[in-house]
mmCIF file of C-alpha atoms in Angstrom:
data_model
loop_
_atom_site.group_PDB
_atom_site.id
_atom_site.type_symbol
_atom_site.label_atom_id
_atom_site.label_comp_id
_atom_site.label_asym_id
_atom_site.label_seq_id
_atom_site.Cartn_x
_atom_site.Cartn_y
_atom_site.Cartn_z
ATOM 1 C CA MET A 216 0.232 -0.262 -0.116
ATOM 2 C CA ASN A 217 1.450 3.230 -0.949
ATOM 3 C CA ARG A 218 1.616 6.450 1.226
ATOM 4 C CA PHE A 219 -1.455 7.866 -0.257
ATOM 5 C CA GLU A 220 -3.416 4.676 0.343
ATOM 6 C CA GLU A 221 -2.058 4.616 3.664
ATOM 7 C CA LEU A 222 -3.084 7.812 4.866
ATOM 8 C CA PHE A 223 -6.397 7.728 3.806
ATOM 9 C CA GLY A 224 -7.229 4.253 4.227
ATOM 10 C CA THR A 225 -8.901 3.459 0.958
ATOM 11 C CA THR A 226 -8.421 3.785 -2.960
ATOM 12 C CA LYS A 227 -10.018 7.145 -4.298
ATOM 13 C CA PRO A 228 -10.736 8.651 -1.053
ATOM 14 C CA VAL A 229 -13.489 11.310 -0.372
ATOM 15 C CA ILE A 230 -12.300 14.504 1.464
ATOM 16 C CA ALA A 231 -15.130 16.552 2.791
ATOM 17 C CA MET A 232 -14.723 19.971 3.699
ATOM 18 C CA VAL A 233 -15.877 21.533 7.186
ATOM 19 C CA HIS A 234 -15.909 24.857 6.214
ATOM 20 C CA LEU A 235 -15.900 27.103 9.373
ATOM 21 C CA GLY A 236 -18.087 30.234 9.840
ATOM 22 C CA ALA A 237 -16.259 33.799 8.830
ATOM 23 C CA LEU A 238 -13.295 34.102 11.558
ATOM 24 C CA PRO A 239 -12.438 37.179 13.732
ATOM 25 C CA GLY A 240 -11.268 40.506 11.654
ATOM 26 C CA THR A 241 -13.010 39.402 8.540
ATOM 27 C CA PRO A 242 -16.206 41.226 7.207
ATOM 28 C CA LEU A 243 -18.936 38.458 7.660
ATOM 29 C CA TYR A 244 -17.444 37.765 11.289
ATOM 30 C CA ASP A 245 -20.758 36.937 13.557
ATOM 31 C CA ALA A 246 -19.270 38.610 16.311
ATOM 32 C CA ASP A 247 -22.411 37.788 18.515
ATOM 33 C CA GLY A 248 -22.033 34.127 18.029
ATOM 34 C CA GLY A 249 -18.026 34.472 18.592
ATOM 35 C CA LEU A 250 -15.783 31.601 19.125
ATOM 36 C CA GLU A 251 -18.079 29.363 20.682
ATOM 37 C CA GLY A 252 -20.640 30.023 17.379
ATOM 38 C CA LEU A 253 -17.847 29.053 15.422
ATOM 39 C CA ILE A 254 -17.283 25.822 17.516
ATOM 40 C CA LYS A 255 -20.671 24.810 17.307
ATOM 41 C CA GLY A 256 -20.995 25.229 13.521
ATOM 42 C CA ALA A 257 -17.902 23.134 12.699
ATOM 43 C CA ARG A 258 -18.747 20.509 15.501
ATOM 44 C CA SER A 259 -22.282 19.896 13.938
ATOM 45 C CA ASP A 260 -20.876 19.415 10.498
ATOM 46 C CA LEU A 261 -17.785 17.341 11.399
ATOM 47 C CA HIS A 262 -20.362 14.941 13.006
ATOM 48 C CA ALA A 263 -22.728 14.819 10.236
ATOM 49 C CA LEU A 264 -19.700 13.934 7.853
ATOM 50 C CA GLN A 265 -18.186 11.428 9.998
ATOM 51 C CA GLU A 266 -21.437 9.644 10.277
ATOM 52 C CA ALA A 267 -21.683 9.766 6.458
ATOM 53 C CA GLY A 268 -18.615 7.675 6.446
ATOM 54 C CA VAL A 269 -16.321 10.240 4.468
ATOM 55 C CA ASP A 270 -12.689 9.193 4.506
ATOM 56 C CA ALA A 271 -11.249 12.464 5.815
ATOM 57 C CA VAL A 272 -12.333 16.109 6.447
ATOM 58 C CA MET A 273 -10.491 19.583 5.786
ATOM 59 C CA PHE A 274 -10.874 22.251 7.538
ATOM 60 C CA GLY A 275 -10.996 25.603 5.753
ATOM 61 C CA ASN A 276 -11.875 29.242 6.114
ATOM 62 C CA GLU A 277 -14.038 29.652 2.773
ATOM 63 C CA ASN A 278 -16.399 32.117 4.456
ATOM 64 C CA ASP A 279 -13.405 34.873 4.864
ATOM 65 C CA ARG A 280 -14.413 36.682 2.027
ATOM 66 C CA PRO A 281 -13.021 38.756 0.281
ATOM 67 C CA TYR A 282 -10.120 36.684 0.673
ATOM 68 C CA GLU A 283 -6.357 37.284 1.286
ATOM 69 C CA LEU A 284 -3.258 36.202 -0.084
ATOM 70 C CA GLU A 285 -1.769 36.777 3.433
ATOM 71 C CA VAL A 286 -4.174 36.463 6.288
ATOM 72 C CA ASP A 287 -4.421 37.845 9.546
ATOM 73 C CA THR A 288 -2.545 36.098 12.202
ATOM 74 C CA ALA A 289 -5.940 36.105 14.190
ATOM 75 C CA SER A 290 -7.110 34.054 11.349
ATOM 76 C CA THR A 291 -4.549 30.884 11.944
ATOM 77 C CA ALA A 292 -4.850 31.193 15.470
ATOM 78 C CA THR A 293 -8.402 30.855 15.583
ATOM 79 C CA MET A 294 -8.653 28.025 13.334
ATOM 80 C CA ALA A 295 -6.261 26.421 15.460
ATOM 81 C CA SER A 296 -8.452 26.895 18.508
ATOM 82 C CA VAL A 297 -11.748 25.606 16.802
ATOM 83 C CA ILE A 298 -9.858 22.348 15.734
ATOM 84 C CA GLY A 299 -7.949 21.969 19.147
ATOM 85 C CA ARG A 300 -11.465 22.345 20.779
ATOM 86 C CA LEU A 301 -12.813 19.724 18.217
ATOM 87 C CA ARG A 302 -9.322 17.331 18.100
ATOM 88 C CA ASP A 303 -10.836 14.521 20.213
ATOM 89 C CA GLU A 304 -13.930 14.214 18.309
ATOM 90 C CA ILE A 305 -12.212 14.068 14.950
ATOM 91 C CA THR A 306 -12.268 9.802 13.978
ATOM 92 C CA VAL A 307 -11.065 10.184 10.303
ATOM 93 C CA PRO A 308 -7.690 11.615 8.784
ATOM 94 C CA PHE A 309 -8.049 15.287 9.036
ATOM 95 C CA GLY A 310 -6.200 18.212 6.944
ATOM 96 C CA VAL A 311 -6.490 22.007 6.686
ATOM 97 C CA ASN A 312 -6.245 24.999 4.320
ATOM 98 C CA VAL A 313 -5.954 28.377 5.267
ATOM 99 C CA LEU A 314 -6.940 30.462 2.076
ATOM 100 C CA TRP A 315 -4.859 31.566 0.073
ATOM 101 C CA ASP A 316 -1.841 31.713 2.358
ATOM 102 C CA PRO A 317 0.490 28.492 2.031
ATOM 103 C CA MET A 318 2.844 29.840 5.094
ATOM 104 C CA ALA A 319 -0.137 29.998 7.298
ATOM 105 C CA THR A 320 -1.560 26.749 6.227
ATOM 106 C CA ILE A 321 1.497 24.881 7.038
ATOM 107 C CA ALA A 322 1.973 26.587 10.502
ATOM 108 C CA LEU A 323 -1.858 25.425 11.157
ATOM 109 C CA ALA A 324 -0.932 21.932 10.118
ATOM 110 C CA ALA A 325 2.154 21.771 12.551
ATOM 111 C CA ALA A 326 -0.080 23.402 15.102
ATOM 112 C CA THR A 327 -2.794 21.139 14.954
ATOM 113 C CA GLY A 328 -1.138 17.724 13.866
ATOM 114 C CA ALA A 329 -2.830 17.739 10.480
ATOM 115 C CA SER A 330 -2.082 15.005 8.572
ATOM 116 C CA PHE A 331 -2.417 16.713 5.011
ATOM 117 C CA ALA A 332 -2.560 20.373 3.798
ATOM 118 C CA ARG A 333 -3.771 22.234 0.521
ATOM 119 C CA GLU A 334 -3.055 25.239 -1.179
ATOM 120 C CA ILE A 335 -1.883 26.986 -3.895
ATOM 121 C CA PHE A 336 1.862 26.312 -3.725
ATOM 122 C CA THR A 337 3.301 26.885 -7.314
ATOM 123 C CA GLY A 338 2.712 29.464 -10.298
ATOM 124 C CA THR A 339 1.843 33.165 -10.833
ATOM 125 C CA TYR A 340 -1.780 34.182 -11.240
ATOM 126 C CA ALA A 341 -3.794 37.007 -12.091
ATOM 127 C CA SER A 342 -6.494 36.888 -9.341
ATOM 128 C CA ASP A 343 -9.413 38.368 -7.758
ATOM 129 C CA MET A 344 -7.127 39.326 -4.883
ATOM 130 C CA GLY A 345 -4.513 40.840 -7.309
ATOM 131 C CA LEU A 346 -1.236 39.239 -8.419
ATOM 132 C CA TRP A 347 -0.859 35.854 -6.938
ATOM 133 C CA ALA A 348 2.947 34.340 -7.063
ATOM 134 C CA PRO A 349 3.004 31.751 -4.115
ATOM 135 C CA ASP A 350 6.684 30.389 -3.510
ATOM 136 C CA ALA A 351 6.639 26.590 -3.020
ATOM 137 C CA GLY A 352 10.693 26.614 -2.175
ATOM 138 C CA LYS A 353 9.688 28.672 0.815
ATOM 139 C CA ALA A 354 6.612 26.869 2.147
ATOM 140 C CA LEU A 355 7.905 23.642 2.126
ATOM 141 C CA ARG A 356 11.426 24.631 3.724
ATOM 142 C CA TYR A 357 8.707 25.796 6.350
ATOM 143 C CA ARG A 358 7.416 22.101 6.807
ATOM 144 C CA ARG A 359 10.794 20.921 7.329
ATOM 145 C CA ASN A 360 11.521 23.515 9.748
ATOM 146 C CA LEU A 361 8.664 22.811 11.901
ATOM 147 C CA GLY A 362 9.546 19.520 12.085
ATOM 148 C CA ARG A 363 6.533 18.375 9.661
ATOM 149 C CA SER A 364 8.255 16.809 6.769
ATOM 150 C CA ASP A 365 5.793 13.998 7.325
ATOM 151 C CA LEU A 366 2.945 16.614 6.309
ATOM 152 C CA PHE A 367 1.302 15.329 3.134
ATOM 153 C CA VAL A 368 0.700 18.299 0.582
ATOM 154 C CA LEU A 369 -1.920 18.720 -1.924
ATOM 155 C CA TYR A 370 -0.909 21.133 -4.751
ATOM 156 C CA ASN A 371 -4.016 22.834 -6.537
ATOM 157 C CA VAL A 372 -2.799 23.415 -10.083
ATOM 158 C CA ALA A 373 -6.056 25.043 -11.515
ATOM 159 C CA ALA A 374 -6.370 28.093 -8.580
ATOM 160 C CA GLU A 375 -10.066 29.332 -8.308
ATOM 161 C CA PHE A 376 -10.846 32.901 -8.402
ATOM 162 C CA ALA A 377 -7.719 33.065 -11.060
ATOM 163 C CA ALA A 378 -6.028 32.912 -14.240
ATOM 164 C CA SER A 379 -2.644 31.417 -14.774
ATOM 165 C CA LEU A 380 -0.431 33.800 -16.613
ATOM 166 C CA ASP A 381 1.582 31.130 -17.471
ATOM 167 C CA ALA A 382 1.098 30.179 -21.055
ATOM 168 C CA ARG A 383 1.888 26.426 -21.307
ATOM 169 C CA PRO A 384 -1.201 24.017 -20.877
ATOM 170 C CA LEU A 385 -2.493 22.766 -17.582
ATOM 171 C CA PRO A 386 -0.959 19.444 -17.642
ATOM 172 C CA ASP A 387 2.642 20.550 -18.376
ATOM 173 C CA ARG A 388 2.341 22.624 -15.703
ATOM 174 C CA ALA A 389 1.189 19.880 -13.546
ATOM 175 C CA ARG A 390 3.902 17.775 -14.497
ATOM 176 C CA SER A 391 6.464 20.851 -14.244
ATOM 177 C CA ALA A 392 5.156 21.368 -10.694
ATOM 178 C CA VAL A 393 5.663 17.787 -9.700
ATOM 179 C CA PHE A 394 9.188 17.477 -10.947
ATOM 180 C CA SER A 395 10.474 20.767 -9.327
ATOM 181 C CA SER A 396 8.125 21.081 -6.033
ATOM 182 C CA ILE A 397 7.813 17.362 -5.152
ATOM 183 C CA PRO A 398 4.017 17.376 -4.146
ATOM 184 C CA ASP A 399 2.389 14.491 -2.909
ATOM 185 C CA ALA A 400 -0.969 14.767 -4.751
ATOM 186 C CA VAL A 401 -2.088 17.198 -7.259
ATOM 187 C CA LEU A 402 -5.605 18.849 -7.439
ATOM 188 C CA VAL A 403 -7.584 20.048 -10.357
ATOM 189 C CA SER A 404 -10.393 22.573 -9.842
ATOM 190 C CA GLY A 405 -13.216 24.843 -11.436
ATOM 191 C CA GLN A 406 -13.110 28.214 -11.776
ATOM 192 C CA ILE A 407 -14.843 29.077 -8.351
ATOM 193 C CA THR A 408 -15.819 26.902 -5.423
ATOM 194 C CA GLY A 409 -18.635 24.485 -6.142
ATOM 195 C CA GLU A 410 -18.114 24.720 -9.909
ATOM 196 C CA ALA A 411 -16.769 21.207 -11.459
ATOM 197 C CA ALA A 412 -13.204 20.853 -12.953
ATOM 198 C CA ARG A 413 -13.792 19.941 -16.623
ATOM 199 C CA MET A 414 -13.405 16.470 -16.987
ATOM 200 C CA GLU A 415 -11.224 17.023 -20.077
ATOM 201 C CA ASP A 416 -8.590 18.865 -17.782
ATOM 202 C CA LEU A 417 -8.794 16.106 -15.011
ATOM 203 C CA GLU A 418 -8.119 13.594 -17.605
ATOM 204 C CA ALA A 419 -5.161 15.175 -18.925
ATOM 205 C CA VAL A 420 -3.794 15.955 -15.760
ATOM 206 C CA ARG A 421 -4.225 11.917 -15.013
ATOM 207 C CA ALA A 422 -2.501 10.971 -18.103
ATOM 208 C CA ALA A 423 0.263 13.343 -17.593
ATOM 209 C CA LEU A 424 0.983 12.273 -14.124
ATOM 210 C CA PRO A 425 0.772 8.572 -13.862
ATOM 211 C CA GLU A 426 2.968 8.179 -10.838
ATOM 212 C CA THR A 427 0.994 11.079 -8.937
ATOM 213 C CA PRO A 428 -2.329 10.933 -7.213
ATOM 214 C CA VAL A 429 -4.660 13.548 -8.986
ATOM 215 C CA LEU A 430 -7.707 14.391 -7.117
ATOM 216 C CA ALA A 431 -11.093 16.721 -8.278
ATOM 217 C CA ASN A 432 -10.837 19.587 -6.122
ATOM 218 C CA THR A 433 -14.389 21.267 -6.583
ATOM 219 C CA GLY A 434 -17.829 20.953 -7.460
ATOM 220 C CA VAL A 435 -18.208 17.269 -7.345
ATOM 221 C CA LYS A 436 -21.639 16.602 -7.567
ATOM 222 C CA HIS A 437 -23.898 13.240 -6.666
ATOM 223 C CA ASP A 438 -24.830 12.679 -10.371
ATOM 224 C CA ARG A 439 -20.961 12.933 -11.043
ATOM 225 C CA VAL A 440 -18.928 11.289 -8.371
ATOM 226 C CA ALA A 441 -18.876 8.176 -10.479
ATOM 227 C CA ASP A 442 -17.618 9.397 -13.471
ATOM 228 C CA VAL A 443 -15.223 12.058 -11.505
ATOM 229 C CA LEU A 444 -13.791 8.888 -9.354
ATOM 230 C CA ARG A 445 -13.426 7.053 -13.085
ATOM 231 C CA VAL A 446 -10.638 9.221 -13.778
ATOM 232 C CA ALA A 447 -9.393 10.704 -10.851
ATOM 233 C CA ASP A 448 -7.678 9.220 -7.386
ATOM 234 C CA GLY A 449 -10.439 10.734 -4.886
ATOM 235 C CA CYS A 450 -12.142 13.924 -4.476
ATOM 236 C CA VAL A 451 -12.574 17.005 -2.409
ATOM 237 C CA VAL A 452 -16.051 17.727 -1.811
ATOM 238 C CA GLY A 453 -17.908 20.699 0.035
ATOM 239 C CA SER A 454 -20.928 22.321 -1.415
ATOM 240 C CA ALA A 455 -22.836 19.328 -2.642
ATOM 241 C CA LEU A 456 -23.031 17.735 0.910
ATOM 242 C CA LYS A 457 -24.714 21.099 2.041
ATOM 243 C CA VAL A 458 -28.225 22.132 2.543
ATOM 244 C CA GLU A 459 -29.991 22.587 -1.070
ATOM 245 C CA GLY A 460 -26.045 22.157 -2.324
ATOM 246 C CA ASP A 461 -25.479 25.725 -1.347
ATOM 247 C CA THR A 462 -21.938 26.426 -0.222
ATOM 248 C CA TRP A 463 -22.890 28.409 2.936
ATOM 249 C CA LYS A 464 -25.099 26.586 4.529
ATOM 250 C CA PRO A 465 -24.474 23.580 7.287
ATOM 251 C CA VAL A 466 -24.008 20.173 6.033
ATOM 252 C CA ASP A 467 -26.888 18.161 5.451
ATOM 253 C CA PRO A 468 -26.632 14.685 6.931
ATOM 254 C CA GLU A 469 -29.037 12.951 3.980
ATOM 255 C CA ARG A 470 -26.752 14.584 1.208
ATOM 256 C CA ALA A 471 -23.772 13.452 2.656
ATOM 257 C CA LYS A 472 -24.956 9.716 3.218
ATOM 258 C CA ASP A 473 -26.292 9.767 -0.360
ATOM 259 C CA PHE A 474 -23.091 10.698 -1.717
ATOM 260 C CA MET A 475 -20.860 8.504 0.214
ATOM 261 C CA ASP A 476 -22.921 5.860 -0.783
ATOM 262 C CA ARG A 477 -22.685 6.436 -4.539
ATOM 263 C CA ALA A 478 -18.955 6.680 -3.961
ATOM 264 C CA ARG A 479 -18.516 3.621 -2.302
ATOM 265 C CA ALA A 480 -20.280 2.059 -5.338
ATOM 266 C CA ALA A 481 -18.075 3.595 -8.021
ATOM 267 C CA ARG A 482 -15.148 2.666 -6.033
ATOM 268 C CA ALA A 483 -16.342 -1.154 -5.677
#
């Protein structure tokens, strides 16, 4: 069994998002609900997802709109506090993602004992947040300096809310990222949260990287999960598991169970 399968305990894992409420200092933060409100919402989603049988969960700050490329320290600290309060209730492998900051993501993973981390680590983009140029070399050196060389890193090579300024085709950029930046897995996304990656992009990246796990990162719906898992080595899913499929609503236990029933059938 390779490291990918050892981490997730299965082939073609489903990684489900625990979207935290807006964090302190961000425009949508609920000051009345405060930290306890964030914990309550995350706890409810976490338990619903685990009861549905997801293979892993990932904590993210999806509600911190408008997004930043360097997040406030309070955001990372608050995420660590929430995850710390829930740590004993997590029964599956868990990961973290602090949008859109690789350094903060690595720091949060080290602080919480996360098994994996997702971010944009490579490339240069014109984005809603301005010019976007992450530094994989700096982030992975930071991972080593924090004593987390074991941290599994998922590289999103098709950034949401952005267009690559690199003229090379997506499969070439993905292949180059694997050669130069040693990710543990590669993710392919749609244009925005909840929007599906194009199947032709997923297929092309999968063909270009026969030795690297390739996952669908956005917009995997119930009626597409079998097709996605036919090509990809797994998927990250958030919106499809929410009430009415709405990214900003809580997890719907029945939708989550239905999704996992379909995913298990597809894997079988």
